[in-house]
Each structure stands twice: as C-alpha cells, then as structure tokens.
Amino acid sequence: MIDHKTLEPKIVDTVAKLNQLYGAAPEVAVVLGSGWAGAVSHVEEAQHLPYTELSAFPQPKVEGHVNEIVVGKIGSQRVVMLRGRAHTYESGDCTGMAGALRSLARWGVKLVLQTNASGSLRPHMPPGSLMLISDHINAPQRSPLIGEPGSSRFCDMSAAYDLELRSHAKALAKERNQILGEGVYCWAVGPQFETPAEIRMFAAWGADAVGMSTVPETILARHAGLRVMGLALMTNMAAGLSDEALTHALTLQQAQVSGERAAGFLAALVASFATLPSLQA
Ligand code: HPA
C-alpha cells in the first residue's frame, strides 16, 4: 500500500528537479522493458540521470542494472525514457512505479508508452512478433490503488489503452511494412513462468500474450490522468505451446535478436507523435 506521507514530498522534490534540469515536460514518456533498451540509441541530445537522483523513482536494489531516465528528442518529438522498472515479483509490492508515474504526470507528461517482453499465446504471433496492447487482464486481481483515498480510485479502465493512439500506431506500422499484432495482455506476477494449464486458462479468457509487468503501471498511469499505450515483444511461445523449456536466458536471447527492429519501430512511433494535435495541445 502506498504511504502518502512519505511519497508526496518525494514527488514534489522529483518534479522540482525535473523542471530545474529539463524545463517543461516532454509530452511522451517511454517505459523500456526487457529487450527494448536499444531504443535509447535513437534519442538525440540525450541527457542521462540515474534514478538515485529522483527520490520518487524506484531505487535499485541490485547494482549493475541500468536504472536511469534519458531525456532528449527523437526527430522533433521530446521524450523521456525510463530504463528500469520495479516489478511486483521483486518484493510482492505492486505499487513500485507509483512515485515515478505520478511525478511524470505532475511534471506535465501526457502519454506513457509501455514496452515489455511477453510470452505469446497465439501461433500467428511467433517469437519476434510485436503486439499492440488493446486491453489487459489483471489475472492476480491485485491493485496498486488499494488504500487510495477519494473517489478517483474508482477509475475507468474500459478504454485504458488509448484508441486514437492505437489507430495511429497501426497506420504507421502499415506505412513501414511492420507486422503489428493487436491483442490482450495478461499479467502473471511471476517470477516463475506459468504452467501450461494456466496458459490454457488465460487463452480461454481471451489473452493473447502473458508477462510479468505493465498492468500495475497502466492502472497507476490511468489514475494519474495519463494516456497509455503498450507494445509487447514476443520473446517465446507461452508454456506448453512449444517443445522448448522456458528460461530467462531464452527470453533475453530472443529479445536481443528482435530488439533492434522493435526499438526502430518504437523510435519511429515516438517521432510520429510530433504530428498528433491531441498530444501537442
Ligand atoms: N511468461 C511471463 N513473462 C514473460 C514470458 C512468459 O512466457 N516471456 C517473457 N516474459
């Protein structure tokens, strides 16, 4: 549960620092999941700042991981990229990104584009495929908004993944001959992979992809008034759908193989937002 007494001053401090260092907020924030780190190389005039300088951001527990924001431009679109997210499987806490997302919203960011690595439940989306997230299933039925005061906690999730921005992404994919699936992302807490029986159940529920992130952040972002988009990179067929045993190494390896192309599409998408009146208003 979020401790507002301790989080609020951190958010105030973080927003002041972001304003001081970078001025007005970029319209677009990108959360980089596994396999998507290559997107950073597309950022021009990039300025890096570690999360340790931003008290509302998740503070890394393991050294060696890159946890930083990268502020800059892709084409004429200003952007802030977040490298490193807090996962529920690290601590059992699903509120780890609350301070970061609320700071971005208060700074003036309008859109959070989430990226992740996922297991595919659909044969037409083999490893390497990209999927635009149309909706999600919160399978564990856990909420980062538990304990939140006021009526804003009852936030509408019926169009959580922005329809206008999805249409825009699909048109761009067509233009670039980029195959882009669209479907429902199902959250599994992890860190263990799912069983084949769980995957059959998720498929029967209407899930197209499964992964261990994104859903708590989407809930937090919508509650903070941010627009949300999600892009999932399929790194493997989900449990029971291929002969291969699932390992972290396998997902990382596939993420590396297809990550560069995914990052290229992501960069083109971010650049194209500069032409969207509803984001620039
Ligand atoms: N399951 C959960 N999370 C994942 C998977 C998966 O198969 N692949 C990549 N992240």
mmCIF file of N, CA and C in Angstrom, residues 38-132:
data_model
loop_
_atom_site.group_PDB
_atom_site.id
_atom_site.type_symbol
_atom_site.label_atom_id
_atom_site.label_comp_id
_atom_site.label_asym_id
_atom_site.label_seq_id
_atom_site.Cartn_x
_atom_site.Cartn_y
_atom_site.Cartn_z
ATOM 1 N N GLY A 38 17.604 -0.859 -26.681
ATOM 2 C CA GLY A 38 18.185 -0.299 -27.898
ATOM 3 C C GLY A 38 17.529 1.005 -28.315
ATOM 4 N N ALA A 39 16.325 1.247 -27.813
ATOM 5 C CA ALA A 39 15.613 2.480 -28.176
ATOM 6 C C ALA A 39 16.389 3.718 -27.720
ATOM 7 N N VAL A 40 17.184 3.566 -26.668
ATOM 8 C CA VAL A 40 17.940 4.706 -26.138
ATOM 9 C C VAL A 40 18.879 5.286 -27.207
ATOM 10 N N SER A 41 19.408 4.416 -28.082
ATOM 11 C CA SER A 41 20.367 4.899 -29.083
ATOM 12 C C SER A 41 19.694 5.797 -30.125
ATOM 13 N N HIS A 42 18.362 5.807 -30.166
ATOM 14 C CA HIS A 42 17.645 6.677 -31.110
ATOM 15 C C HIS A 42 17.389 8.070 -30.539
ATOM 16 N N VAL A 43 17.703 8.248 -29.260
ATOM 17 C CA VAL A 43 17.427 9.544 -28.620
ATOM 18 C C VAL A 43 18.563 10.520 -28.919
ATOM 19 N N GLU A 44 18.194 11.659 -29.496
ATOM 20 C CA GLU A 44 19.191 12.690 -29.798
ATOM 21 C C GLU A 44 19.291 13.676 -28.638
ATOM 22 N N GLU A 45 20.461 14.279 -28.519
ATOM 23 C CA GLU A 45 20.723 15.227 -27.420
ATOM 24 C C GLU A 45 20.369 14.601 -26.079
ATOM 25 N N ALA A 46 20.728 13.300 -25.939
ATOM 26 C CA ALA A 46 20.304 12.536 -24.758
ATOM 27 C C ALA A 46 21.008 12.995 -23.494
ATOM 28 N N GLN A 47 20.213 13.206 -22.455
ATOM 29 C CA GLN A 47 20.758 13.522 -21.133
ATOM 30 C C GLN A 47 20.329 12.412 -20.179
ATOM 31 N N HIS A 48 21.320 11.815 -19.526
ATOM 32 C CA HIS A 48 21.044 10.666 -18.651
ATOM 33 C C HIS A 48 21.048 11.105 -17.187
ATOM 34 N N LEU A 49 20.116 10.583 -16.429
ATOM 35 C CA LEU A 49 20.083 10.872 -14.984
ATOM 36 C C LEU A 49 19.664 9.599 -14.237
ATOM 37 N N PRO A 50 20.496 9.137 -13.297
ATOM 38 C CA PRO A 50 20.143 7.903 -12.581
ATOM 39 C C PRO A 50 18.939 8.100 -11.648
ATOM 40 N N TYR A 51 18.176 7.024 -11.472
ATOM 41 C CA TYR A 51 17.007 7.078 -10.585
ATOM 42 C C TYR A 51 17.407 7.533 -9.173
ATOM 43 N N THR A 52 18.646 7.283 -8.787
ATOM 44 C CA THR A 52 19.074 7.656 -7.434
ATOM 45 C C THR A 52 18.989 9.172 -7.220
ATOM 46 N N GLU A 53 18.935 9.931 -8.332
ATOM 47 C CA GLU A 53 18.789 11.391 -8.234
ATOM 48 C C GLU A 53 17.323 11.826 -8.146
ATOM 49 N N LEU A 54 16.418 10.872 -8.310
ATOM 50 C CA LEU A 54 14.984 11.188 -8.328
ATOM 51 C C LEU A 54 14.307 10.363 -7.233
ATOM 52 N N SER A 55 14.049 11.004 -6.101
ATOM 53 C CA SER A 55 13.673 10.223 -4.910
ATOM 54 C C SER A 55 12.340 9.491 -5.037
ATOM 55 N N ALA A 56 11.444 9.954 -5.939
ATOM 56 C CA ALA A 56 10.155 9.255 -6.091
ATOM 57 C C ALA A 56 10.264 8.046 -7.015
ATOM 58 N N PHE A 57 11.399 7.911 -7.696
ATOM 59 C CA PHE A 57 11.591 6.778 -8.613
ATOM 60 C C PHE A 57 12.047 5.557 -7.823
ATOM 61 N N PRO A 58 11.799 4.338 -8.355
ATOM 62 C CA PRO A 58 12.216 3.137 -7.621
ATOM 63 C C PRO A 58 13.733 3.114 -7.462
ATOM 64 N N GLN A 59 14.178 2.871 -6.268
ATOM 65 C CA GLN A 59 15.612 2.867 -6.010
ATOM 66 C C GLN A 59 16.174 1.458 -6.209
ATOM 67 N N PRO A 60 17.138 1.324 -7.119
ATOM 68 C CA PRO A 60 17.643 -0.001 -7.480
ATOM 69 C C PRO A 60 18.272 -0.725 -6.290
ATOM 70 N N LYS A 61 17.925 -2.024 -6.187
ATOM 71 C CA LYS A 61 18.497 -2.817 -5.093
ATOM 72 C C LYS A 61 19.699 -3.624 -5.567
ATOM 73 N N VAL A 62 19.703 -3.931 -6.850
ATOM 74 C CA VAL A 62 20.806 -4.721 -7.397
ATOM 75 C C VAL A 62 21.715 -3.800 -8.203
ATOM 76 N N GLU A 63 22.968 -3.793 -7.859
ATOM 77 C CA GLU A 63 23.904 -2.976 -8.629
ATOM 78 C C GLU A 63 24.190 -3.641 -9.967
ATOM 79 N N GLY A 64 24.533 -2.839 -10.939
ATOM 80 C CA GLY A 64 24.854 -3.410 -12.241
ATOM 81 C C GLY A 64 23.727 -3.220 -13.240
ATOM 82 N N HIS A 65 22.475 -3.093 -12.733
ATOM 83 C CA HIS A 65 21.366 -2.798 -13.635
ATOM 84 C C HIS A 65 21.366 -1.310 -13.931
ATOM 85 N N VAL A 66 21.030 -0.970 -15.168
ATOM 86 C CA VAL A 66 20.932 0.447 -15.503
ATOM 87 C C VAL A 66 19.550 0.936 -15.081
ATOM 88 N N ASN A 67 19.514 1.862 -14.170
ATOM 89 C CA ASN A 67 18.248 2.474 -13.756
ATOM 90 C C ASN A 67 18.400 3.973 -13.925
ATOM 91 N N GLU A 68 17.854 4.490 -15.013
ATOM 92 C CA GLU A 68 18.043 5.903 -15.305
ATOM 93 C C GLU A 68 16.938 6.415 -16.208
ATOM 94 N N ILE A 69 16.790 7.735 -16.207
ATOM 95 C CA ILE A 69 15.949 8.336 -17.240
ATOM 96 C C ILE A 69 16.869 8.898 -18.317
ATOM 97 N N VAL A 70 16.341 8.919 -19.542
ATOM 98 C CA VAL A 70 17.071 9.514 -20.656
ATOM 99 C C VAL A 70 16.127 10.550 -21.275
ATOM 100 N N VAL A 71 16.515 11.810 -21.218
ATOM 101 C CA VAL A 71 15.675 12.885 -21.745
ATOM 102 C C VAL A 71 16.312 13.408 -23.024
ATOM 103 N N GLY A 72 15.516 13.568 -24.067
ATOM 104 C CA GLY A 72 16.053 14.084 -25.325
ATOM 105 C C GLY A 72 14.957 14.181 -26.362
ATOM 106 N N LYS A 73 15.334 13.953 -27.626
ATOM 107 C CA LYS A 73 14.392 14.108 -28.733
ATOM 108 C C LYS A 73 14.532 12.943 -29.695
ATOM 109 N N ILE A 74 13.429 12.569 -30.321
ATOM 110 C CA ILE A 74 13.508 11.697 -31.493
ATOM 111 C C ILE A 74 12.820 12.474 -32.609
ATOM 112 N N GLY A 75 13.574 12.844 -33.640
ATOM 113 C CA GLY A 75 13.038 13.805 -34.608
ATOM 114 C C GLY A 75 12.749 15.088 -33.863
ATOM 115 N N SER A 76 11.526 15.593 -33.996
ATOM 116 C CA SER A 76 11.211 16.823 -33.266
ATOM 117 C C SER A 76 10.392 16.552 -32.006
ATOM 118 N N GLN A 77 10.181 15.268 -31.691
ATOM 119 C CA GLN A 77 9.390 14.937 -30.504
ATOM 120 C C GLN A 77 10.278 14.786 -29.275
ATOM 121 N N ARG A 78 10.033 15.602 -28.248
ATOM 122 C CA ARG A 78 10.767 15.432 -26.989
ATOM 123 C C ARG A 78 10.248 14.199 -26.265
ATOM 124 N N VAL A 79 11.138 13.528 -25.576
ATOM 125 C CA VAL A 79 10.766 12.259 -24.942
ATOM 126 C C VAL A 79 11.587 12.047 -23.671
ATOM 127 N N VAL A 80 10.984 11.372 -22.692
ATOM 128 C CA VAL A 80 11.757 10.883 -21.548
ATOM 129 C C VAL A 80 11.614 9.361 -21.518
ATOM 130 N N MET A 81 12.739 8.683 -21.540
ATOM 131 C CA MET A 81 12.708 7.219 -21.464
ATOM 132 C C MET A 81 13.076 6.771 -20.062
ATOM 133 N N LEU A 82 12.380 5.755 -19.576
ATOM 134 C CA LEU A 82 12.666 5.177 -18.261
ATOM 135 C C LEU A 82 13.307 3.812 -18.457
ATOM 136 N N ARG A 83 14.555 3.715 -18.060
ATOM 137 C CA ARG A 83 15.234 2.402 -18.117
ATOM 138 C C ARG A 83 15.190 1.812 -16.725
ATOM 139 N N GLY A 84 14.464 0.718 -16.579
ATOM 140 C CA GLY A 84 14.351 0.067 -15.285
ATOM 141 C C GLY A 84 12.993 0.330 -14.677
ATOM 142 N N ARG A 85 12.279 -0.739 -14.349
ATOM 143 C CA ARG A 85 11.005 -0.581 -13.641
ATOM 144 C C ARG A 85 11.007 -1.530 -12.448
ATOM 145 N N ALA A 86 10.221 -1.167 -11.433
ATOM 146 C CA ALA A 86 10.075 -2.044 -10.279
ATOM 147 C C ALA A 86 9.040 -3.107 -10.640
ATOM 148 N N HIS A 87 9.392 -4.376 -10.485
ATOM 149 C CA HIS A 87 8.448 -5.465 -10.762
ATOM 150 C C HIS A 87 7.842 -5.979 -9.457
ATOM 151 N N THR A 88 6.604 -6.401 -9.526
ATOM 152 C CA THR A 88 5.928 -6.940 -8.332
ATOM 153 C C THR A 88 6.659 -8.175 -7.806
ATOM 154 N N TYR A 89 7.265 -8.955 -8.716
ATOM 155 C CA TYR A 89 7.923 -10.194 -8.267
ATOM 156 C C TYR A 89 9.188 -9.948 -7.439
ATOM 157 N N GLU A 90 9.671 -8.701 -7.430
ATOM 158 C CA GLU A 90 10.875 -8.410 -6.648
ATOM 159 C C GLU A 90 10.573 -8.340 -5.155
ATOM 160 N N SER A 91 9.397 -7.866 -4.797
ATOM 161 C CA SER A 91 9.105 -7.580 -3.390
ATOM 162 C C SER A 91 7.695 -7.966 -2.971
ATOM 163 N N GLY A 92 6.850 -8.294 -3.927
ATOM 164 C CA GLY A 92 5.441 -8.536 -3.619
ATOM 165 C C GLY A 92 4.619 -7.252 -3.679
ATOM 166 N N ASP A 93 5.310 -6.125 -3.808
ATOM 167 C CA ASP A 93 4.638 -4.822 -3.829
ATOM 168 C C ASP A 93 4.336 -4.427 -5.271
ATOM 169 N N CYS A 94 3.069 -4.129 -5.561
ATOM 170 C CA CYS A 94 2.746 -3.754 -6.954
ATOM 171 C C CYS A 94 2.663 -2.241 -7.136
ATOM 172 N N THR A 95 3.095 -1.475 -6.124
ATOM 173 C CA THR A 95 2.998 -0.005 -6.213
ATOM 174 C C THR A 95 4.343 0.651 -6.538
ATOM 175 N N GLY A 96 5.335 -0.154 -6.899
ATOM 176 C CA GLY A 96 6.708 0.348 -7.033
ATOM 177 C C GLY A 96 6.902 1.493 -8.012
ATOM 178 N N MET A 97 6.018 1.614 -9.017
ATOM 179 C CA MET A 97 6.191 2.674 -10.024
ATOM 180 C C MET A 97 5.290 3.880 -9.752
ATOM 181 N N ALA A 98 4.604 3.867 -8.613
ATOM 182 C CA ALA A 98 3.633 4.944 -8.328
ATOM 183 C C ALA A 98 4.310 6.313 -8.304
ATOM 184 N N GLY A 99 5.406 6.431 -7.570
ATOM 185 C CA GLY A 99 6.079 7.730 -7.437
ATOM 186 C C GLY A 99 6.585 8.233 -8.780
ATOM 187 N N ALA A 100 7.158 7.343 -9.572
ATOM 188 C CA ALA A 100 7.694 7.737 -10.882
ATOM 189 C C ALA A 100 6.570 8.228 -11.795
ATOM 190 N N LEU A 101 5.485 7.452 -11.881
ATOM 191 C CA LEU A 101 4.399 7.813 -12.805
ATOM 192 C C LEU A 101 3.680 9.076 -12.345
ATOM 193 N N ARG A 102 3.481 9.221 -11.044
ATOM 194 C CA ARG A 102 2.810 10.435 -10.546
ATOM 195 C C ARG A 102 3.697 11.663 -10.751
ATOM 196 N N SER A 103 4.991 11.494 -10.618
ATOM 197 C CA SER A 103 5.902 12.612 -10.873
ATOM 198 C C SER A 103 5.840 13.018 -12.346
ATOM 199 N N LEU A 104 5.840 12.034 -13.242
ATOM 200 C CA LEU A 104 5.784 12.353 -14.674
ATOM 201 C C LEU A 104 4.496 13.094 -15.003
ATOM 202 N N ALA A 105 3.377 12.620 -14.446
ATOM 203 C CA ALA A 105 2.083 13.260 -14.714
ATOM 204 C C ALA A 105 2.097 14.698 -14.198
ATOM 205 N N ARG A 106 2.638 14.901 -12.991
ATOM 206 C CA ARG A 106 2.633 16.239 -12.402
ATOM 207 C C ARG A 106 3.613 17.165 -13.139
ATOM 208 N N TRP A 107 4.658 16.583 -13.666
ATOM 209 C CA TRP A 107 5.621 17.368 -14.459
ATOM 210 C C TRP A 107 4.943 17.891 -15.728
ATOM 211 N N GLY A 108 4.012 17.092 -16.300
ATOM 212 C CA GLY A 108 3.299 17.536 -17.494
ATOM 213 C C GLY A 108 3.324 16.547 -18.647
ATOM 214 N N VAL A 109 3.900 15.363 -18.410
ATOM 215 C CA VAL A 109 3.878 14.308 -19.436
ATOM 216 C C VAL A 109 2.428 13.937 -19.716
ATOM 217 N N LYS A 110 2.112 13.651 -20.988
ATOM 218 C CA LYS A 110 0.724 13.311 -21.334
ATOM 219 C C LYS A 110 0.518 11.836 -21.603
ATOM 220 N N LEU A 111 1.546 11.196 -22.158
ATOM 221 C CA LEU A 111 1.405 9.798 -22.596
ATOM 222 C C LEU A 111 2.511 8.936 -22.011
ATOM 223 N N VAL A 112 2.147 7.779 -21.508
ATOM 224 C CA VAL A 112 3.143 6.785 -21.123
ATOM 225 C C VAL A 112 3.028 5.603 -22.081
ATOM 226 N N LEU A 113 4.099 5.395 -22.824
ATOM 227 C CA LEU A 113 4.150 4.268 -23.760
ATOM 228 C C LEU A 113 4.946 3.157 -23.080
ATOM 229 N N GLN A 114 4.262 2.086 -22.770
ATOM 230 C CA GLN A 114 4.915 0.992 -22.059
ATOM 231 C C GLN A 114 5.394 -0.067 -23.035
ATOM 232 N N THR A 115 6.558 -0.608 -22.773
ATOM 233 C CA THR A 115 7.049 -1.715 -23.588
ATOM 234 C C THR A 115 7.386 -2.878 -22.659
ATOM 235 N N ASN A 116 7.301 -4.088 -23.189
ATOM 236 C CA ASN A 116 7.653 -5.250 -22.383
ATOM 237 C C ASN A 116 8.024 -6.431 -23.264
ATOM 238 N N ALA A 117 8.521 -7.484 -22.619
ATOM 239 C CA ALA A 117 8.737 -8.776 -23.271
ATOM 240 C C ALA A 117 7.632 -9.699 -22.786
ATOM 241 N N SER A 118 7.070 -10.468 -23.698
ATOM 242 C CA SER A 118 5.923 -11.309 -23.357
ATOM 243 C C SER A 118 6.075 -12.700 -23.948
ATOM 244 N N GLY A 119 5.317 -13.639 -23.374
ATOM 245 C CA GLY A 119 5.134 -14.953 -23.989
ATOM 246 C C GLY A 119 3.891 -14.890 -24.862
ATOM 247 N N SER A 120 3.960 -15.487 -26.042
ATOM 248 C CA SER A 120 2.817 -15.453 -26.964
ATOM 249 C C SER A 120 1.880 -16.633 -26.740
ATOM 250 N N LEU A 121 0.579 -16.370 -26.782
ATOM 251 C CA LEU A 121 -0.414 -17.440 -26.684
ATOM 252 C C LEU A 121 -0.983 -17.779 -28.050
ATOM 253 N N ARG A 122 -0.505 -17.104 -29.077
ATOM 254 C CA ARG A 122 -1.103 -17.254 -30.402
ATOM 255 C C ARG A 122 -0.061 -17.641 -31.446
ATOM 256 N N PRO A 123 -0.321 -18.753 -32.161
ATOM 257 C CA PRO A 123 0.650 -19.207 -33.168
ATOM 258 C C PRO A 123 0.927 -18.165 -34.245
ATOM 259 N N HIS A 124 -0.033 -17.274 -34.526
ATOM 260 C CA HIS A 124 0.224 -16.264 -35.569
ATOM 261 C C HIS A 124 1.126 -15.141 -35.060
ATOM 262 N N MET A 125 1.498 -15.198 -33.762
ATOM 263 C CA MET A 125 2.472 -14.223 -33.240
ATOM 264 C C MET A 125 3.667 -14.979 -32.667
ATOM 265 N N PRO A 126 4.538 -15.510 -33.533
ATOM 266 C CA PRO A 126 5.693 -16.276 -33.049
ATOM 267 C C PRO A 126 6.719 -15.350 -32.384
ATOM 268 N N PRO A 127 7.732 -15.931 -31.720
ATOM 269 C CA PRO A 127 8.786 -15.107 -31.122
ATOM 270 C C PRO A 127 9.339 -14.104 -32.141
ATOM 271 N N GLY A 128 9.535 -12.883 -31.680
ATOM 272 C CA GLY A 128 9.995 -11.811 -32.568
ATOM 273 C C GLY A 128 8.870 -10.878 -32.973
ATOM 274 N N SER A 129 7.602 -11.341 -32.791
ATOM 275 C CA SER A 129 6.462 -10.507 -33.194
ATOM 276 C C SER A 129 6.258 -9.343 -32.237
ATOM 277 N N LEU A 130 5.656 -8.305 -32.787
ATOM 278 C CA LEU A 130 5.266 -7.144 -31.976
ATOM 279 C C LEU A 130 3.754 -7.125 -31.837
ATOM 280 N N MET A 131 3.286 -6.818 -30.628
ATOM 281 C CA MET A 131 1.838 -6.733 -30.396
ATOM 282 C C MET A 131 1.489 -5.424 -29.711
ATOM 283 N N LEU A 132 0.559 -4.731 -30.320
ATOM 284 C CA LEU A 132 -0.009 -3.535 -29.705
ATOM 285 C C LEU A 132 -1.013 -4.018 -28.661
#
